[in-house]
Coordinates of C-alpha atoms in Angstrom, one line a residue:
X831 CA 23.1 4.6 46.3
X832 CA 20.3 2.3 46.0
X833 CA 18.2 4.6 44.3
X834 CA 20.8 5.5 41.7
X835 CA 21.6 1.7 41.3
X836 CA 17.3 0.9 40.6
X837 CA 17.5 3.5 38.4
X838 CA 20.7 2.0 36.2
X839 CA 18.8 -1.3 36.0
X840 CA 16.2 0.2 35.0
X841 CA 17.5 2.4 32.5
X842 CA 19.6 -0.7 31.0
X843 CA 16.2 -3.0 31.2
X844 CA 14.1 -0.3 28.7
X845 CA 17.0 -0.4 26.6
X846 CA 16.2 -4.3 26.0
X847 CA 12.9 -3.6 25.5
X848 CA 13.8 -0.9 22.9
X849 CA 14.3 -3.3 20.2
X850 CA 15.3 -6.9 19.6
X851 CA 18.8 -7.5 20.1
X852 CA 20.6 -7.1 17.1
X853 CA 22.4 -10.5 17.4
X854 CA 19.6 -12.1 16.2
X855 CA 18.8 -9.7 13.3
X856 CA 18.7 -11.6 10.1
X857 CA 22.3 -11.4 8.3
X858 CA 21.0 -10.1 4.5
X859 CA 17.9 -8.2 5.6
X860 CA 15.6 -7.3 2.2
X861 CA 12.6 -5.6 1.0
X862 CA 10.8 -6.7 -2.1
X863 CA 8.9 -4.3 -4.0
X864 CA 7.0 -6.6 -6.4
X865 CA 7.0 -3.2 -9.0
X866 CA 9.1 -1.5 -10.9
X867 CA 10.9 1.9 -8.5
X868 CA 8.5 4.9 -8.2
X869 CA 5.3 3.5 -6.9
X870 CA 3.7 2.6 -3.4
X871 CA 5.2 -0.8 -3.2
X872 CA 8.6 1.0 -3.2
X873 CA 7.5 3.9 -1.0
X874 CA 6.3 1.1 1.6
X875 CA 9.9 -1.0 1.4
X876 CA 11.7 2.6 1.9
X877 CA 10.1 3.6 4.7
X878 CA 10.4 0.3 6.6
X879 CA 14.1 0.8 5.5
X880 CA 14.3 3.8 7.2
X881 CA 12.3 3.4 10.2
X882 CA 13.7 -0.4 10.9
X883 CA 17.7 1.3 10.5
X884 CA 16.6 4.9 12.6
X885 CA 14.9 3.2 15.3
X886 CA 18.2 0.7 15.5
X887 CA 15.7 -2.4 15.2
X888 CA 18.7 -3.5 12.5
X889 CA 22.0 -2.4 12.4
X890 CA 22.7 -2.6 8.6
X891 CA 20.4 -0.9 6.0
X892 CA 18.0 -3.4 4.5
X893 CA 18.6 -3.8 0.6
X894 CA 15.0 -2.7 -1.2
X895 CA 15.1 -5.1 -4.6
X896 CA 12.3 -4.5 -7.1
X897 CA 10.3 -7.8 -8.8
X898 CA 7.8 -6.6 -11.4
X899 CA 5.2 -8.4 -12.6
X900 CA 1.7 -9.6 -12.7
X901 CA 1.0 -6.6 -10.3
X902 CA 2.7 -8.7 -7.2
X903 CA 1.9 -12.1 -9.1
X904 CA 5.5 -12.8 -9.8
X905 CA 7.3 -12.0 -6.2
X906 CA 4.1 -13.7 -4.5
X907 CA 5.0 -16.9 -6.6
X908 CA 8.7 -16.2 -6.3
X909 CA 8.5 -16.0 -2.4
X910 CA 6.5 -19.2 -2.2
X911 CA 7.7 -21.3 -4.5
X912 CA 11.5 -20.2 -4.7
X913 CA 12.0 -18.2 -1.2
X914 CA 10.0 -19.9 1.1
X915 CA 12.2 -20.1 4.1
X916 CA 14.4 -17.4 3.0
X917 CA 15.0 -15.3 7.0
X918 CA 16.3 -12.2 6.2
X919 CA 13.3 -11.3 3.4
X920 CA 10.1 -9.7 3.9
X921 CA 8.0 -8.4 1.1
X922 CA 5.4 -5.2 0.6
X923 CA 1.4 -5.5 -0.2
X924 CA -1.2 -3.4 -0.2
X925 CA -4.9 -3.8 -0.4
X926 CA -4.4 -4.2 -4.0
X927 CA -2.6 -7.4 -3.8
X928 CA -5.5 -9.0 -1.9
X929 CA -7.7 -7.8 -4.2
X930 CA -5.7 -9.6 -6.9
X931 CA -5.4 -12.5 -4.8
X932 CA -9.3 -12.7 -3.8
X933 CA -9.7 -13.2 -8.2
X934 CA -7.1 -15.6 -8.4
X935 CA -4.8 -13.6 -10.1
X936 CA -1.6 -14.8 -8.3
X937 CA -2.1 -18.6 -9.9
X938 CA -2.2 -21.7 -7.8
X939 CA -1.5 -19.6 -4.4
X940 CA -4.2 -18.4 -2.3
X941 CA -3.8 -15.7 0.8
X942 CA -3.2 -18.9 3.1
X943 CA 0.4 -19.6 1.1
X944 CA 2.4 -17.1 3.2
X945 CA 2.8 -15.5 7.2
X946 CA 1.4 -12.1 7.3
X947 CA 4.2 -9.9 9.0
X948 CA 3.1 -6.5 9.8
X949 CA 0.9 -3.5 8.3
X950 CA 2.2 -0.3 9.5
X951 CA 0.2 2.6 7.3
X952 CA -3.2 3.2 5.4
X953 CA -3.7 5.5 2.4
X954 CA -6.4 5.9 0.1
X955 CA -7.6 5.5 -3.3
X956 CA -7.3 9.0 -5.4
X957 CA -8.1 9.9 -9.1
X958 CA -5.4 12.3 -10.2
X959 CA -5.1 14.4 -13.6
X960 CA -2.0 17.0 -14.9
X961 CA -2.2 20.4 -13.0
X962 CA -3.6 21.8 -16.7
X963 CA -6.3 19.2 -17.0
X964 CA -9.8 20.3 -18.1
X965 CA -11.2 17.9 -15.7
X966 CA -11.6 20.1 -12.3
X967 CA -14.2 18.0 -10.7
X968 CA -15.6 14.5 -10.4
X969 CA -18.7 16.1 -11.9
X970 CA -16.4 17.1 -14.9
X971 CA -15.1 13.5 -15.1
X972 CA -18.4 12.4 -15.1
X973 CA -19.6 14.2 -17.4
X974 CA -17.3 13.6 -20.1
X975 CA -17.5 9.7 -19.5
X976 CA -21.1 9.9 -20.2
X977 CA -21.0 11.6 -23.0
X978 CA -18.4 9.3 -24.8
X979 CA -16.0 7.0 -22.0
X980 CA -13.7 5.9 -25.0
X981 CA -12.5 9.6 -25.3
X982 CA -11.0 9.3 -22.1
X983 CA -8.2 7.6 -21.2
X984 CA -7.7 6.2 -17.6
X985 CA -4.3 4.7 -16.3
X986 CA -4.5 2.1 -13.8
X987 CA -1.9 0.1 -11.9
X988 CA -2.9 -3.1 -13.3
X989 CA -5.6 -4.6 -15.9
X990 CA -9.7 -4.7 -15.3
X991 CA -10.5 -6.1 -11.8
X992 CA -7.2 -4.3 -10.1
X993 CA -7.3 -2.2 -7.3
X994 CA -7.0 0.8 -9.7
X995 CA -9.7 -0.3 -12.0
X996 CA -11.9 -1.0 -9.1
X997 CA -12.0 2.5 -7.8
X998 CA -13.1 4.3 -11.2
X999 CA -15.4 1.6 -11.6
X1000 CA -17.1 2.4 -8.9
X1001 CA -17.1 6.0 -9.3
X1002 CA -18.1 5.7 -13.2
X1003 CA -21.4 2.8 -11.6
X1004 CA -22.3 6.0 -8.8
X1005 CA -22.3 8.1 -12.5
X1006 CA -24.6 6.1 -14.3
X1007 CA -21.7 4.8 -16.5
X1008 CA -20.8 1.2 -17.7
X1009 CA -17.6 0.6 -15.8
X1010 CA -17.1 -1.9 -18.9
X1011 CA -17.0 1.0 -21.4
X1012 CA -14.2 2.8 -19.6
X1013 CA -11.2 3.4 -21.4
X1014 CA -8.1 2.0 -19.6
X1015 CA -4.2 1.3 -19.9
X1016 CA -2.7 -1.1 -18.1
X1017 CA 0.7 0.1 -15.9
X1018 CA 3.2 -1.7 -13.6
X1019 CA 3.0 0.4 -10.7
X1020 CA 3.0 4.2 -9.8
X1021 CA 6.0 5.2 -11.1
X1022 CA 5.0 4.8 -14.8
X1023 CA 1.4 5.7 -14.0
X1024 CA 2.6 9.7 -13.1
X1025 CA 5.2 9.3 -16.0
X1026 CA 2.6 8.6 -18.2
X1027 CA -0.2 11.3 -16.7
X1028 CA 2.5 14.0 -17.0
X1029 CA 3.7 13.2 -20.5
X1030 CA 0.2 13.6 -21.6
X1031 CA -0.3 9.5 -22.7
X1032 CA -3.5 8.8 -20.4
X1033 CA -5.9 11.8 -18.8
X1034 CA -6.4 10.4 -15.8
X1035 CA -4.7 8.1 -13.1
X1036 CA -6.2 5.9 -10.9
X1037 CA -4.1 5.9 -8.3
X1038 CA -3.6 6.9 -4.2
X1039 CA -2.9 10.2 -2.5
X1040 CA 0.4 8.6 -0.8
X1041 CA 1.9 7.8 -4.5
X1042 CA 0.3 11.5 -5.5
X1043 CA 1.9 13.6 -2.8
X1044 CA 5.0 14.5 -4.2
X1045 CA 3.8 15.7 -7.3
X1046 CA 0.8 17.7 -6.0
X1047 CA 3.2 19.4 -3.7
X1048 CA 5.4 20.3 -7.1
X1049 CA 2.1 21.4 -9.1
X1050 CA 2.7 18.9 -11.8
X1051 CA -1.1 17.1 -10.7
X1052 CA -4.2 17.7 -9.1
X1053 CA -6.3 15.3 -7.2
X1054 CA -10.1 15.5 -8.4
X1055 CA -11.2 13.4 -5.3
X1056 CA -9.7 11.0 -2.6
X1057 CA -11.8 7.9 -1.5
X1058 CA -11.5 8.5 2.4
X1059 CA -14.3 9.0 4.5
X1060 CA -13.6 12.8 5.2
X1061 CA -10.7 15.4 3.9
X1062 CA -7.2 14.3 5.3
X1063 CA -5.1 16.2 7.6
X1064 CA -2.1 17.7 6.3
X1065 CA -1.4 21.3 4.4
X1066 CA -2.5 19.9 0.9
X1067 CA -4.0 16.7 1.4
X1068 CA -6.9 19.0 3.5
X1069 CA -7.8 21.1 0.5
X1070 CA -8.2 17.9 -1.7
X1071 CA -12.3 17.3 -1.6
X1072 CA -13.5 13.5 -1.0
X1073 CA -15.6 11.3 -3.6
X1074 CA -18.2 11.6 -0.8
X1075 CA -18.4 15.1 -0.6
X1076 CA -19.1 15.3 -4.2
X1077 CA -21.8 12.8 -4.4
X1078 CA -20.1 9.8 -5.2
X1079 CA -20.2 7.4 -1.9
X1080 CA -17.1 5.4 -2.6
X1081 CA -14.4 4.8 -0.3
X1082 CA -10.6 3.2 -0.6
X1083 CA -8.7 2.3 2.2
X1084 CA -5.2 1.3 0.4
X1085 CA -3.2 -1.0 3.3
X1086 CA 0.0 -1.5 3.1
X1087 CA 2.4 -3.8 5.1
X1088 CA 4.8 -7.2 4.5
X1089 CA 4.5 -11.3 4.5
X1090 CA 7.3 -13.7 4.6
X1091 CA 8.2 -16.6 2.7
X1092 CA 5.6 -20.0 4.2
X1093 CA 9.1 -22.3 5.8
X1094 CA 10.5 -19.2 7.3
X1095 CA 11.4 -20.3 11.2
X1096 CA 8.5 -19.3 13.8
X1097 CA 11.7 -18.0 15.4
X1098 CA 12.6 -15.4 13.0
X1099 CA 9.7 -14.4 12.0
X1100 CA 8.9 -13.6 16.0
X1101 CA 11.7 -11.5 15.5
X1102 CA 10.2 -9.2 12.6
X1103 CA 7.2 -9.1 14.0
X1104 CA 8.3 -7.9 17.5
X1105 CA 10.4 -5.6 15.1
X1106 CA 7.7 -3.9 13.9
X1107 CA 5.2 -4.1 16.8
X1108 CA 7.9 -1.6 18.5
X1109 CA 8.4 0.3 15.5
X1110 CA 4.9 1.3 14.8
X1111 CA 4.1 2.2 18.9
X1112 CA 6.6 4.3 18.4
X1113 CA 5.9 8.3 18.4
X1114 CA 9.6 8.9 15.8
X1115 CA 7.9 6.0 13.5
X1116 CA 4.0 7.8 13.9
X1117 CA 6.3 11.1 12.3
X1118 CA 7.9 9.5 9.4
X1119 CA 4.9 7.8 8.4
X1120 CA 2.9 10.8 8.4
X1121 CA 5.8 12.2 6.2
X1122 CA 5.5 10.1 3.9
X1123 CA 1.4 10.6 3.7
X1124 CA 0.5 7.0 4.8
X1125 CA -2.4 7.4 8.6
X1126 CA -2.4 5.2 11.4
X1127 CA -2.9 1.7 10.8
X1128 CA -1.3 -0.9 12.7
X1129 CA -1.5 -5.0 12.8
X1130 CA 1.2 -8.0 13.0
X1131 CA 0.9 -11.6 13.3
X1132 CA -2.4 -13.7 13.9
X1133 CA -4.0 -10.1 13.9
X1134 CA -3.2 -9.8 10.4
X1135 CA -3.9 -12.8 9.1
X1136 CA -7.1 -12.8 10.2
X1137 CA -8.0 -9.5 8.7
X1138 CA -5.9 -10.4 5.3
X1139 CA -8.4 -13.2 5.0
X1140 CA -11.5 -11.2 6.0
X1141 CA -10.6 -8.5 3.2
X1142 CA -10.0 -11.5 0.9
X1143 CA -13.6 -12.9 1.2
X1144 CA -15.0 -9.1 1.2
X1145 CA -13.8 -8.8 -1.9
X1146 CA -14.4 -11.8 -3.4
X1147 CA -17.7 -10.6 -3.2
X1148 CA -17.5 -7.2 -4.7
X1149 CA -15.7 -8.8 -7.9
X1150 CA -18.3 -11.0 -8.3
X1151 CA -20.8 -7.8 -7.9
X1152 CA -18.8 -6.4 -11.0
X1153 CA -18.7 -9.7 -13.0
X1154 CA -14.8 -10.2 -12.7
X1155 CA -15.4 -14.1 -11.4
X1156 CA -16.2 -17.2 -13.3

């Protein structure tokens, strides 16, 4: 009897540690994607969505809203400034945004005007053209850049010094090409980057395998190279060759995780971030993210912030390297 009683208890006290108790959970529970639907800041809100409602960390399914703009400039503005203490709202970044914010793109706000939830996935940096491109290799790429880069037309996530702009730069400096000569269109996020690729209005897309997945696995693009340090596991992502392997050393970790209005309570934002740190140790979470072609990469808190600000000085540097800094 005593054994069967320990084991109850026991039983009943993993099931507290399974999740924070939904009492507390925050009443209107969002997800801002600060792009328009399509892209990786709405691929990182949905899968917290479905990972936060499967693994019963909420009991409601958290609303995903979109906030376009400025490449993250207007929701990081609009959480600060607007939705500082808002409870219930956490918002997606990516390496991207602290690229932006490391130029000052994002106005008077630096990387110390929010609280750094969680980052729960990594994917990388990818240069992507139609399935009936001529391009077949970097070295094709290459080649035609240097024989006229206004020819070709490159789509980017955001205007010169972007996260986009920044990994064809430095493929086109490891090719001997001006990155300033490059040819380039300006998008709001991935979803109108592939629209445009496949209707034929750019010929190539800076852009990251996680974005690129679905459409390589329906034949509509090819990836010439993706900026990781060797192939990726998975049954396509393995066959897709690295920038390394083909003689351009560049690689592009792409991060992605949340950060919460600056006034939210120390309180509830304990509560997210416990949240999430079960979520990601989690083996059902490790699956869906590997579904949804993000790799391990987990970090909450003061963890977080710490990094957040060493990427931010790290690239501080590089855009000075590339002349994007007064």
């Amino acid at each position: 009897m005593k054994t069967t009683l320990r084991t109850v208890l026991l039983a009943v006290a993993c099931l507290g540690l399974a999740a924070p108790a939904l009492a507390d959970e925050p009443r209107r529970p969002e997800c801002i994607a600060p792009a328009s639907p399509g892209g990786g800041f709405d691929l990182t809100c949905k899968l917290a969505q479905s990972a936060l409602l499967d693994g019963k960390y909420i009991s409601k399914p958290m609303r995903v809203t979109y906030m376009p703009g400025g490449i993250g400039a207007v929701a990081y503005n609009a959480v600060v400034a607007q939705r500082a203490a808002e409870e219930g709202t956490i918002t997606a970044f990516s390496s991207g945004s602290l690229l932006n914010l490391a130029q000052g793109k994002f106005g008077r706000y630096d990387e110390t005007a929010v609280k750094w939830l969680a980052a729960f996935g990594t994917s990388y940096g990818a240069i992507a053209v139609r399935a009936d491109s001529e391009f077949k290799t970097l070295d094709d790429l290459a080649a035609a850049l240097k024989a006229d880069p206004g020819k070709v037309v490159i789509g980017s996530g955001g205007t010169v010094g972007s996260q986009d702009w920044m990994q064809t730069a430095m493929i086109a400096r490891a090719a001997g090409v001006d990155p300033r000569k490059l040819r380039y269109v300006a998008m709001e996020g991935g979803g109108e980057l592939v629209t445009s690729l496949l209707g034929g209005h750019i010929h190539v897309a800076s852009t990251d395998i996680s974005d690129s997945m679905p459409h390589i696995e329906s034949g509509d693009i090819r990836l010439l190279a993706v900026m990781s340090e060797q192939r990726l596991p998975g049954e396509f992502s393995e066959q897709i060759p690295t920038a390394r392997e083909q003689g351009y050393d560049v690689i592009w970790p792409v991060v992605r995780g949340f950060y919460m209005g600056p006034k939210v309570s120390d309180e509830k934002f304990a509560w997210w971030k416990d949240a999430f740190d079960q979520m990601m140790a989690s083996e059902e979470f490790a699956e869906l993210r590997k579904s949804r072609e993000l790799y391990p990469f987990a970090m909450s808190g003061d963890e977080l912030d710490a990094y957040v600000k060493e990427q931010v000085s790290t690239y501080k540097a590089l855009a000075a390297e590339f002349g994007l800094t007064r």
